Amino acid sequence: MKKIQISPSILSADFSQLGNEIKRLEEGGADMIHVDVMDGHFVPNLTIGPPIIKALKKNCSIQFDVHLMISPVEKYIKAFADAGSDIITIHPEATDNLKRAVGTIKSLGKKAGVSLNPKTHISALKDVINDIDLILIMSVNPGFAGQSFMGEVLPKVTELRKIINDKKLKIDIEIDGGINFETAPLAVKAGANILVSGTTIFSGSLKDNIQKLRNCA
Ligand code: DX5
Ligand code: ZN
């Protein structure tokens, strides 16, 4: 089993202190920083874009795990790559040509992820499974922090872990939405190896919560 990695979502951070919040996450043992990018169109919420990512990245060395909830996504992949994203994750519904969009991410020297909404079937990955580095399983409908974990996505995680093992692929399975000390162990048992968490990590001591999340899984 792979080492469990923690990717705190800055969606629950104090936006007036973002630089410091990332420093605190880095010092608290985060493996990477999850950045939720929303366009008010693909999802109903609106967050941050490349200039802020660029400014934040300049002051830290931790990897940025950038979750793009924007469409059409192709138009902005280069801007997010240039801003300093290390992993760029996109949704199949946000592009006309998923394979080409994944190819663009890879050609810019970044890790490519594809995210599956709770209702999106694994078959959406069929053309790109050999090209991607990460699969992000949404365990809530994307758009907002603080939603409840949807346990019905767990069989999808189990099935994907089996496909990845059988094909001997090097793909991380990340899970995002409603991850807390009760749901993290379920996600890891199903086969996830990267846990995204906003609400849980930002409730109290970041360091304690990161450690607790890693250990409970
Ligand atoms: C939802 C985002 C998540 C979410 C995580 O659209 O992709 O990253 O904000 O937040 P919690 O941990 O609060 O569910
Ligand atoms: Zn996310």
PDB file of C-alpha atoms and ligand atoms in Angstrom:
ATOM      1  CA  MET A   1       0.000   0.000   0.000  1.00  0.00           C
ATOM      2  CA  LYS A   2       1.210   3.481  -0.882  1.00  0.00           C
ATOM      3  CA  LYS A   3       2.021   6.074   1.784  1.00  0.00           C
ATOM      4  CA  ILE A   4      -0.996   8.256   2.593  1.00  0.00           C
ATOM      5  CA  GLN A   5      -0.542  11.863   1.544  1.00  0.00           C
ATOM      6  CA  ILE A   6      -2.490  14.854   2.823  1.00  0.00           C
ATOM      7  CA  SER A   7      -3.505  17.684   0.491  1.00  0.00           C
ATOM      8  CA  PRO A   8      -5.205  20.433   2.522  1.00  0.00           C
ATOM      9  CA  SER A   9      -7.709  22.525   0.577  1.00  0.00           C
ATOM     10  CA  ILE A  10      -7.126  26.254   1.021  1.00  0.00           C
ATOM     11  CA  LEU A  11     -10.791  26.848   0.259  1.00  0.00           C
ATOM     12  CA  SER A  12     -11.314  26.750   4.040  1.00  0.00           C
ATOM     13  CA  ALA A  13      -8.320  28.983   4.829  1.00  0.00           C
ATOM     14  CA  ASP A  14      -8.448  32.621   5.894  1.00  0.00           C
ATOM     15  CA  PHE A  15      -8.251  34.291   2.465  1.00  0.00           C
ATOM     16  CA  SER A  16      -6.869  37.490   3.974  1.00  0.00           C
ATOM     17  CA  GLN A  17      -3.860  35.471   5.183  1.00  0.00           C
ATOM     18  CA  LEU A  18      -3.352  32.972   2.358  1.00  0.00           C
ATOM     19  CA  GLY A  19       0.446  33.176   2.247  1.00  0.00           C
ATOM     20  CA  ASN A  20       0.716  32.560   5.993  1.00  0.00           C
ATOM     21  CA  GLU A  21      -1.885  29.814   5.906  1.00  0.00           C
ATOM     22  CA  ILE A  22       0.175  27.932   3.296  1.00  0.00           C
ATOM     23  CA  LYS A  23       3.317  28.407   5.385  1.00  0.00           C
ATOM     24  CA  ARG A  24       1.472  26.962   8.394  1.00  0.00           C
ATOM     25  CA  LEU A  25       0.271  23.987   6.331  1.00  0.00           C
ATOM     26  CA  GLU A  26       3.791  23.382   5.068  1.00  0.00           C
ATOM     27  CA  GLU A  27       5.182  23.500   8.612  1.00  0.00           C
ATOM     28  CA  GLY A  28       2.318  21.327   9.803  1.00  0.00           C
ATOM     29  CA  GLY A  29       3.362  18.459   7.545  1.00  0.00           C
ATOM     30  CA  ALA A  30       1.100  18.826   4.493  1.00  0.00           C
ATOM     31  CA  ASP A  31       2.379  16.876   1.476  1.00  0.00           C
ATOM     32  CA  MET A  32       0.926  19.340  -1.029  1.00  0.00           C
ATOM     33  CA  ILE A  33      -1.572  22.194  -1.200  1.00  0.00           C
ATOM     34  CA  HIS A  34      -4.973  21.630  -2.829  1.00  0.00           C
ATOM     35  CA  VAL A  35      -6.140  24.711  -4.713  1.00  0.00           C
ATOM     36  CA  ASP A  36      -9.809  24.749  -5.733  1.00  0.00           C
ATOM     37  CA  VAL A  37     -10.303  26.887  -8.816  1.00  0.00           C
ATOM     38  CA  MET A  38     -13.973  27.649  -9.579  1.00  0.00           C
ATOM     39  CA  ASP A  39     -15.386  29.777 -12.363  1.00  0.00           C
ATOM     40  CA  GLY A  40     -19.015  30.414 -11.350  1.00  0.00           C
ATOM     41  CA  HIS A  41     -20.063  28.555 -14.508  1.00  0.00           C
ATOM     42  CA  PHE A  42     -18.847  24.952 -14.360  1.00  0.00           C
ATOM     43  CA  VAL A  43     -19.678  25.108 -10.649  1.00  0.00           C
ATOM     44  CA  PRO A  44     -21.790  27.764  -8.910  1.00  0.00           C
ATOM     45  CA  ASN A  45     -18.921  29.161  -6.833  1.00  0.00           C
ATOM     46  CA  LEU A  46     -16.121  31.532  -7.835  1.00  0.00           C
ATOM     47  CA  THR A  47     -12.626  31.435  -6.288  1.00  0.00           C
ATOM     48  CA  ILE A  48      -9.103  32.254  -7.430  1.00  0.00           C
ATOM     49  CA  GLY A  49      -7.061  32.265 -10.624  1.00  0.00           C
ATOM     50  CA  PRO A  50      -3.480  32.161 -11.944  1.00  0.00           C
ATOM     51  CA  PRO A  51      -2.179  35.514 -10.582  1.00  0.00           C
ATOM     52  CA  ILE A  52      -2.923  34.491  -6.986  1.00  0.00           C
ATOM     53  CA  ILE A  53      -1.455  31.027  -7.487  1.00  0.00           C
ATOM     54  CA  LYS A  54       1.677  32.618  -8.934  1.00  0.00           C
ATOM     55  CA  ALA A  55       2.044  34.985  -5.984  1.00  0.00           C
ATOM     56  CA  LEU A  56       1.504  32.223  -3.412  1.00  0.00           C
ATOM     57  CA  LYS A  57       3.858  29.802  -5.132  1.00  0.00           C
ATOM     58  CA  LYS A  58       6.674  32.335  -5.147  1.00  0.00           C
ATOM     59  CA  ASN A  59       6.938  32.181  -1.367  1.00  0.00           C
ATOM     60  CA  CYS A  60       6.916  28.430  -0.790  1.00  0.00           C
ATOM     61  CA  SER A  61       8.401  25.195  -2.083  1.00  0.00           C
ATOM     62  CA  ILE A  62       5.509  22.800  -1.479  1.00  0.00           C
ATOM     63  CA  GLN A  63       3.728  21.226  -4.481  1.00  0.00           C
ATOM     64  CA  PHE A  64       0.496  22.836  -5.671  1.00  0.00           C
ATOM     65  CA  ASP A  65      -2.271  20.357  -6.461  1.00  0.00           C
ATOM     66  CA  VAL A  66      -4.574  22.481  -8.605  1.00  0.00           C
ATOM     67  CA  HIS A  67      -8.156  21.304  -9.076  1.00  0.00           C
ATOM     68  CA  LEU A  68      -9.696  23.128 -12.029  1.00  0.00           C
ATOM     69  CA  MET A  69     -13.486  23.381 -11.917  1.00  0.00           C
ATOM     70  CA  ILE A  70     -13.691  25.627 -14.968  1.00  0.00           C
ATOM     71  CA  SER A  71     -14.939  25.218 -18.515  1.00  0.00           C
ATOM     72  CA  PRO A  72     -13.840  25.253 -21.247  1.00  0.00           C
ATOM     73  CA  VAL A  73     -10.685  24.243 -19.418  1.00  0.00           C
ATOM     74  CA  GLU A  74      -8.249  24.132 -22.393  1.00  0.00           C
ATOM     75  CA  LYS A  75      -8.206  27.895 -22.618  1.00  0.00           C
ATOM     76  CA  TYR A  76      -6.549  28.238 -19.204  1.00  0.00           C
ATOM     77  CA  ILE A  77      -4.292  25.186 -18.798  1.00  0.00           C
ATOM     78  CA  LYS A  78      -1.153  27.049 -19.888  1.00  0.00           C
ATOM     79  CA  ALA A  79      -1.868  29.979 -17.563  1.00  0.00           C
ATOM     80  CA  PHE A  80      -2.188  27.626 -14.581  1.00  0.00           C
ATOM     81  CA  ALA A  81       0.953  25.750 -15.594  1.00  0.00           C
ATOM     82  CA  ASP A  82       2.906  29.006 -15.949  1.00  0.00           C
ATOM     83  CA  ALA A  83       1.606  30.174 -12.561  1.00  0.00           C
ATOM     84  CA  GLY A  84       3.415  27.267 -10.894  1.00  0.00           C
ATOM     85  CA  SER A  85       0.875  24.448 -10.592  1.00  0.00           C
ATOM     86  CA  ASP A  86       2.582  21.064 -10.146  1.00  0.00           C
ATOM     87  CA  ILE A  87      -0.466  18.841 -10.601  1.00  0.00           C
ATOM     88  CA  ILE A  88      -3.306  20.039 -12.831  1.00  0.00           C
ATOM     89  CA  THR A  89      -6.590  18.162 -12.487  1.00  0.00           C
ATOM     90  CA  ILE A  90      -9.487  18.634 -14.870  1.00  0.00           C
ATOM     91  CA  HIS A  91     -13.034  17.300 -15.239  1.00  0.00           C
ATOM     92  CA  PRO A  92     -14.050  15.326 -18.375  1.00  0.00           C
ATOM     93  CA  GLU A  93     -17.239  17.427 -18.620  1.00  0.00           C
ATOM     94  CA  ALA A  94     -15.161  20.602 -18.920  1.00  0.00           C
ATOM     95  CA  THR A  95     -13.556  19.737 -22.256  1.00  0.00           C
ATOM     96  CA  ASP A  96     -14.542  18.501 -25.732  1.00  0.00           C
ATOM     97  CA  ASN A  97     -11.368  16.479 -25.959  1.00  0.00           C
ATOM     98  CA  LEU A  98     -10.107  15.052 -22.680  1.00  0.00           C
ATOM     99  CA  LYS A  99      -7.172  13.233 -24.276  1.00  0.00           C
ATOM    100  CA  ARG A 100      -5.917  16.399 -25.925  1.00  0.00           C
ATOM    101  CA  ALA A 101      -6.334  18.442 -22.723  1.00  0.00           C
ATOM    102  CA  VAL A 102      -4.392  15.820 -20.738  1.00  0.00           C
ATOM    103  CA  GLY A 103      -1.727  15.878 -23.469  1.00  0.00           C
ATOM    104  CA  THR A 104      -1.469  19.656 -23.099  1.00  0.00           C
ATOM    105  CA  ILE A 105      -0.900  19.361 -19.344  1.00  0.00           C
ATOM    106  CA  LYS A 106       1.795  16.721 -19.862  1.00  0.00           C
ATOM    107  CA  SER A 107       3.477  18.696 -22.638  1.00  0.00           C
ATOM    108  CA  LEU A 108       3.841  21.605 -20.189  1.00  0.00           C
ATOM    109  CA  GLY A 109       5.786  19.303 -17.860  1.00  0.00           C
ATOM    110  CA  LYS A 110       3.035  18.983 -15.240  1.00  0.00           C
ATOM    111  CA  LYS A 111       1.363  15.989 -13.638  1.00  0.00           C
ATOM    112  CA  ALA A 112      -2.102  15.415 -15.106  1.00  0.00           C
ATOM    113  CA  GLY A 113      -5.155  14.484 -13.074  1.00  0.00           C
ATOM    114  CA  VAL A 114      -8.729  13.718 -14.080  1.00  0.00           C
ATOM    115  CA  SER A 115     -11.585  14.195 -11.637  1.00  0.00           C
ATOM    116  CA  LEU A 116     -14.761  12.137 -11.528  1.00  0.00           C
ATOM    117  CA  ASN A 117     -17.893  13.696 -10.046  1.00  0.00           C
ATOM    118  CA  PRO A 118     -20.053  11.399  -7.888  1.00  0.00           C
ATOM    119  CA  LYS A 119     -22.255  10.629 -10.887  1.00  0.00           C
ATOM    120  CA  THR A 120     -19.435  10.326 -13.457  1.00  0.00           C
ATOM    121  CA  HIS A 121     -18.631   6.760 -14.454  1.00  0.00           C
ATOM    122  CA  ILE A 122     -15.136   5.254 -14.609  1.00  0.00           C
ATOM    123  CA  SER A 123     -15.609   4.778 -18.361  1.00  0.00           C
ATOM    124  CA  ALA A 124     -14.939   8.532 -18.727  1.00  0.00           C
ATOM    125  CA  LEU A 125     -11.257   7.629 -18.184  1.00  0.00           C
ATOM    126  CA  LYS A 126     -10.961   5.027 -20.909  1.00  0.00           C
ATOM    127  CA  ASP A 127      -9.005   7.160 -23.429  1.00  0.00           C
ATOM    128  CA  VAL A 128      -6.606   8.636 -20.877  1.00  0.00           C
ATOM    129  CA  ILE A 129      -5.938   5.930 -18.297  1.00  0.00           C
ATOM    130  CA  ASN A 130      -2.447   5.320 -19.709  1.00  0.00           C
ATOM    131  CA  ASP A 131      -1.576   9.029 -19.804  1.00  0.00           C
ATOM    132  CA  ILE A 132      -2.574  10.354 -16.376  1.00  0.00           C
ATOM    133  CA  ASP A 133      -0.804  10.590 -13.012  1.00  0.00           C
ATOM    134  CA  LEU A 134      -3.799  11.035 -10.742  1.00  0.00           C
ATOM    135  CA  ILE A 135      -7.526  10.354 -10.485  1.00  0.00           C
ATOM    136  CA  LEU A 136      -9.479  12.669  -8.216  1.00  0.00           C
ATOM    137  CA  ILE A 137     -12.647  11.074  -6.933  1.00  0.00           C
ATOM    138  CA  MET A 138     -15.197  13.662  -5.854  1.00  0.00           C
ATOM    139  CA  SER A 139     -17.019  12.497  -2.747  1.00  0.00           C
ATOM    140  CA  VAL A 140     -19.299  15.567  -2.874  1.00  0.00           C
ATOM    141  CA  ASN A 141     -20.721  17.492  -5.812  1.00  0.00           C
ATOM    142  CA  PRO A 142     -18.022  20.089  -6.512  1.00  0.00           C
ATOM    143  CA  GLY A 143     -18.588  23.725  -5.638  1.00  0.00           C
ATOM    144  CA  PHE A 144     -18.417  24.205  -1.902  1.00  0.00           C
ATOM    145  CA  ALA A 145     -16.470  23.225   1.204  1.00  0.00           C
ATOM    146  CA  GLY A 146     -18.220  21.698   4.203  1.00  0.00           C
ATOM    147  CA  GLN A 147     -20.500  19.205   2.450  1.00  0.00           C
ATOM    148  CA  SER A 148     -21.188  15.661   3.683  1.00  0.00           C
ATOM    149  CA  PHE A 149     -19.182  12.719   2.362  1.00  0.00           C
ATOM    150  CA  MET A 150     -21.027  10.592  -0.221  1.00  0.00           C
ATOM    151  CA  GLY A 151     -20.164   6.994   0.660  1.00  0.00           C
ATOM    152  CA  GLU A 152     -21.686   5.724  -2.575  1.00  0.00           C
ATOM    153  CA  VAL A 153     -18.488   6.721  -4.439  1.00  0.00           C
ATOM    154  CA  LEU A 154     -16.372   4.194  -2.512  1.00  0.00           C
ATOM    155  CA  PRO A 155     -17.038   1.232  -4.865  1.00  0.00           C
ATOM    156  CA  LYS A 156     -15.631   3.412  -7.678  1.00  0.00           C
ATOM    157  CA  VAL A 157     -12.420   3.858  -5.673  1.00  0.00           C
ATOM    158  CA  THR A 158     -12.159   0.109  -5.085  1.00  0.00           C
ATOM    159  CA  GLU A 159     -12.720  -0.634  -8.762  1.00  0.00           C
ATOM    160  CA  LEU A 160     -10.143   1.924  -9.866  1.00  0.00           C
ATOM    161  CA  ARG A 161      -7.538   0.658  -7.416  1.00  0.00           C
ATOM    162  CA  LYS A 162      -8.009  -2.816  -8.865  1.00  0.00           C
ATOM    163  CA  ILE A 163      -7.637  -1.553 -12.457  1.00  0.00           C
ATOM    164  CA  ILE A 164      -4.498   0.406 -11.522  1.00  0.00           C
ATOM    165  CA  ASN A 165      -2.956  -2.595  -9.767  1.00  0.00           C
ATOM    166  CA  ASP A 166      -3.892  -5.047 -12.511  1.00  0.00           C
ATOM    167  CA  LYS A 167      -2.463  -2.795 -15.221  1.00  0.00           C
ATOM    168  CA  LYS A 168       0.542  -1.926 -13.019  1.00  0.00           C
ATOM    169  CA  LEU A 169      -0.070   1.791 -13.562  1.00  0.00           C
ATOM    170  CA  LYS A 170       1.481   4.525 -11.443  1.00  0.00           C
ATOM    171  CA  ILE A 171      -1.654   6.543 -10.746  1.00  0.00           C
ATOM    172  CA  ASP A 172      -2.539   8.154  -7.438  1.00  0.00           C
ATOM    173  CA  ILE A 173      -6.124   8.034  -6.258  1.00  0.00           C
ATOM    174  CA  GLU A 174      -7.088  11.226  -4.481  1.00  0.00           C
ATOM    175  CA  ILE A 175     -10.426  11.775  -2.774  1.00  0.00           C
ATOM    176  CA  ASP A 176     -12.048  15.157  -2.222  1.00  0.00           C
ATOM    177  CA  GLY A 177     -15.071  16.252  -0.224  1.00  0.00           C
ATOM    178  CA  GLY A 178     -16.281  15.600   3.307  1.00  0.00           C
ATOM    179  CA  ILE A 179     -13.061  13.907   4.409  1.00  0.00           C
ATOM    180  CA  ASN A 180     -12.821  13.787   8.207  1.00  0.00           C
ATOM    181  CA  PHE A 181     -11.516  11.368  10.849  1.00  0.00           C
ATOM    182  CA  GLU A 182     -14.452   9.003  10.275  1.00  0.00           C
ATOM    183  CA  THR A 183     -14.523   9.036   6.471  1.00  0.00           C
ATOM    184  CA  ALA A 184     -10.740   9.053   5.812  1.00  0.00           C
ATOM    185  CA  PRO A 185     -10.280   5.416   6.915  1.00  0.00           C
ATOM    186  CA  LEU A 186     -13.136   4.334   4.619  1.00  0.00           C
ATOM    187  CA  ALA A 187     -11.560   6.124   1.646  1.00  0.00           C
ATOM    188  CA  VAL A 188      -8.122   4.643   2.306  1.00  0.00           C
ATOM    189  CA  LYS A 189      -9.551   1.166   2.816  1.00  0.00           C
ATOM    190  CA  ALA A 190     -11.227   1.475  -0.593  1.00  0.00           C
ATOM    191  CA  GLY A 191      -7.888   2.414  -2.180  1.00  0.00           C
ATOM    192  CA  ALA A 192      -7.379   6.182  -2.004  1.00  0.00           C
ATOM    193  CA  ASN A 193      -3.823   7.326  -1.205  1.00  0.00           C
ATOM    194  CA  ILE A 194      -4.188  11.133  -1.237  1.00  0.00           C
ATOM    195  CA  LEU A 195      -6.733  12.805   1.048  1.00  0.00           C
ATOM    196  CA  VAL A 196      -8.006  16.322   0.369  1.00  0.00           C
ATOM    197  CA  SER A 197      -9.485  18.088   3.343  1.00  0.00           C
ATOM    198  CA  GLY A 198     -10.543  21.664   4.016  1.00  0.00           C
ATOM    199  CA  THR A 199     -13.078  21.924   6.820  1.00  0.00           C
ATOM    200  CA  THR A 200     -11.493  19.247   9.028  1.00  0.00           C
ATOM    201  CA  ILE A 201      -7.933  20.544   8.718  1.00  0.00           C
ATOM    202  CA  PHE A 202      -8.886  24.157   9.335  1.00  0.00           C
ATOM    203  CA  SER A 203     -10.941  23.349  12.467  1.00  0.00           C
ATOM    204  CA  GLY A 204      -8.365  23.792  15.251  1.00  0.00           C
ATOM    205  CA  SER A 205      -4.631  23.033  15.035  1.00  0.00           C
ATOM    206  CA  LEU A 206      -3.538  22.467  11.436  1.00  0.00           C
ATOM    207  CA  LYS A 207      -0.564  20.392  12.502  1.00  0.00           C
ATOM    208  CA  ASP A 208      -2.586  18.132  14.822  1.00  0.00           C
ATOM    209  CA  ASN A 209      -5.346  17.685  12.258  1.00  0.00           C
ATOM    210  CA  ILE A 210      -2.933  16.809   9.429  1.00  0.00           C
ATOM    211  CA  GLN A 211      -1.201  14.270  11.648  1.00  0.00           C
ATOM    212  CA  LYS A 212      -4.471  12.873  12.967  1.00  0.00           C
ATOM    213  CA  LEU A 213      -5.869  12.508   9.459  1.00  0.00           C
ATOM    214  CA  ARG A 214      -2.746  10.707   8.271  1.00  0.00           C
ATOM    215  CA  ASN A 215      -2.765   8.372  11.276  1.00  0.00           C
ATOM    216  CA  CYS A 216      -6.463   7.567  11.343  1.00  0.00           C
ATOM    217  CA  ALA A 217      -6.411   6.361   7.761  1.00  0.00           C
TER     218      ALA A 217
HETATM  219  C1  DX5 B   1     -15.277  20.999  -3.442  1.00  0.00           C
HETATM  220  C2  DX5 B   1     -13.768  21.102  -3.398  1.00  0.00           C
HETATM  221  C3  DX5 B   1     -13.120  20.500  -2.199  1.00  0.00           C
HETATM  222  C4  DX5 B   1     -13.689  20.903  -0.878  1.00  0.00           C
HETATM  223  C5  DX5 B   1     -13.041  20.230   0.283  1.00  0.00           C
HETATM  224  O1  DX5 B   1     -15.710  21.427  -4.668  1.00  0.00           O
HETATM  225  O2  DX5 B   1     -13.202  20.486  -4.536  1.00  0.00           O
HETATM  226  O3  DX5 B   1     -11.713  20.585  -2.271  1.00  0.00           O
HETATM  227  O4  DX5 B   1     -13.694  22.265  -0.726  1.00  0.00           O
HETATM  228  O5  DX5 B   1     -13.586  20.763   1.432  1.00  0.00           O
HETATM  229  P1  DX5 B   1     -14.189  19.888   2.637  1.00  0.00           P
HETATM  230  O6  DX5 B   1     -13.015  19.138   3.194  1.00  0.00           O
HETATM  231  O7  DX5 B   1     -14.726  20.909   3.518  1.00  0.00           O
HETATM  232  O8  DX5 B   1     -15.223  18.979   2.050  1.00  0.00           O
HETATM  233 ZN    ZN B   2     -10.987  20.126  -4.779  1.00  0.00          ZN
END
